[in-house]
Short mmCIF file of C-alpha atoms in Angstrom, two decimals:
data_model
loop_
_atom_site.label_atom_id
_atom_site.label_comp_id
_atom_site.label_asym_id
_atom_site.label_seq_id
_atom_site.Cartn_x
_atom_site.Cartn_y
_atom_site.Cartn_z
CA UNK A 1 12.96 -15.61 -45.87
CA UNK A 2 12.74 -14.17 -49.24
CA UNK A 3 9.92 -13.85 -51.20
CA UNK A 4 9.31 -13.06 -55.03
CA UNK A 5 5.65 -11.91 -54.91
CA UNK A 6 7.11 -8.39 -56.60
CA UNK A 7 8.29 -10.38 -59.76
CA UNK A 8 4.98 -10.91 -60.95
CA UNK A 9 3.75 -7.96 -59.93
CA UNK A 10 6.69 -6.10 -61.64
CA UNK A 11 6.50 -8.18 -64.99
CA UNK A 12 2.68 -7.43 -65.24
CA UNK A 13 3.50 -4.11 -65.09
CA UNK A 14 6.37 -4.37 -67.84
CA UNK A 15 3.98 -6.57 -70.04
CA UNK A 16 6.35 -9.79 -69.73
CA UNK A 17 4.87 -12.94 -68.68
CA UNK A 18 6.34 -16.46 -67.89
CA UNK A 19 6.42 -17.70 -71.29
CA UNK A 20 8.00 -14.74 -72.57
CA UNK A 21 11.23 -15.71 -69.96
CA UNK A 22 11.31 -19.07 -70.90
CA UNK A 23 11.08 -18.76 -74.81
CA UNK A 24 12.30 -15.24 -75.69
CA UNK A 25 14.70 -14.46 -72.84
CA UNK A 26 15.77 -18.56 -72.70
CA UNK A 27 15.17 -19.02 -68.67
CA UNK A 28 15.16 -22.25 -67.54
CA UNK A 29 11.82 -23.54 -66.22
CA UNK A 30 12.57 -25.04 -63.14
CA UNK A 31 14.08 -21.21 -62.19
CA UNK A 32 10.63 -20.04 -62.65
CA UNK A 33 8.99 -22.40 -60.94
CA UNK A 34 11.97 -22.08 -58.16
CA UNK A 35 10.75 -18.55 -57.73
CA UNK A 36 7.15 -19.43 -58.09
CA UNK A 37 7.61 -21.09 -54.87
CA UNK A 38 9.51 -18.87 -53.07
CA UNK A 39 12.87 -21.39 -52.98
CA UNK A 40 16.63 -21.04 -53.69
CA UNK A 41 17.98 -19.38 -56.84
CA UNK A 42 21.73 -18.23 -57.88
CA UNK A 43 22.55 -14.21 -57.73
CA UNK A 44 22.51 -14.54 -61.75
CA UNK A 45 19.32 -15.44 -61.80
CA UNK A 46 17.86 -12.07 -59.91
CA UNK A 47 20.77 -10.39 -61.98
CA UNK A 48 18.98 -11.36 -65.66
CA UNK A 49 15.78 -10.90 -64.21
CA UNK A 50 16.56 -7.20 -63.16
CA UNK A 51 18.56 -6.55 -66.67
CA UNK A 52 14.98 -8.44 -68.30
CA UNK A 53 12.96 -5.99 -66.34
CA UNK A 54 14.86 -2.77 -66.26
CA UNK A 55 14.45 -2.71 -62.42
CA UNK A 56 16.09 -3.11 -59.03
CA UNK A 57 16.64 -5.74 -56.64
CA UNK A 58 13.56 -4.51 -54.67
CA UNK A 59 10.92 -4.39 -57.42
CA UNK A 60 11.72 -8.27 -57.48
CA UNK A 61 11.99 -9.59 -53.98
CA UNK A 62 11.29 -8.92 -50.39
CA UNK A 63 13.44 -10.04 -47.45
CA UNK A 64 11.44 -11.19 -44.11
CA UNK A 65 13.12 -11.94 -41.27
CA UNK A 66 13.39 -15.43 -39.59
CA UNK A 67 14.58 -17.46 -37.36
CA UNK A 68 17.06 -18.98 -40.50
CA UNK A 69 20.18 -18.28 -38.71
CA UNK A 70 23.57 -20.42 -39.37
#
């Protein structure tokens, strides 16, 4: 499972709330609310969060292991 509870944590820190991703950055809402509830999103989506934020991968999302296996 992957979780995004270091996103918010991470844009506190860099001063960048919600509203500033959906109106100056132009993310979609439905992404944020996506990641607000810990669901699916594309690699580009991480990918302009992380070049929004200046940070990693890691600073963003956690991986916990499951029993999702294919």
């Amino acid at each position: 499972m992957i979780k995004y509870d270091k996103l918010w944590e991470t844009m506190k820190a860099r001063n960048i709330t919600q509203y500033d991703l959906y109106t100056r950055y132009h993310m979609n809402r439905s992404q944020l609310n996506r990641l607000r509830h810990n669901q699916n999103v594309e690699v580009n989506t991480i990918d302009k969060l992380c070049n929004i934020l200046n940070c990693n991968v890691e600073d963003i999302m956690t991986h916990y292991p499951d029993d999702n296996v294919f």
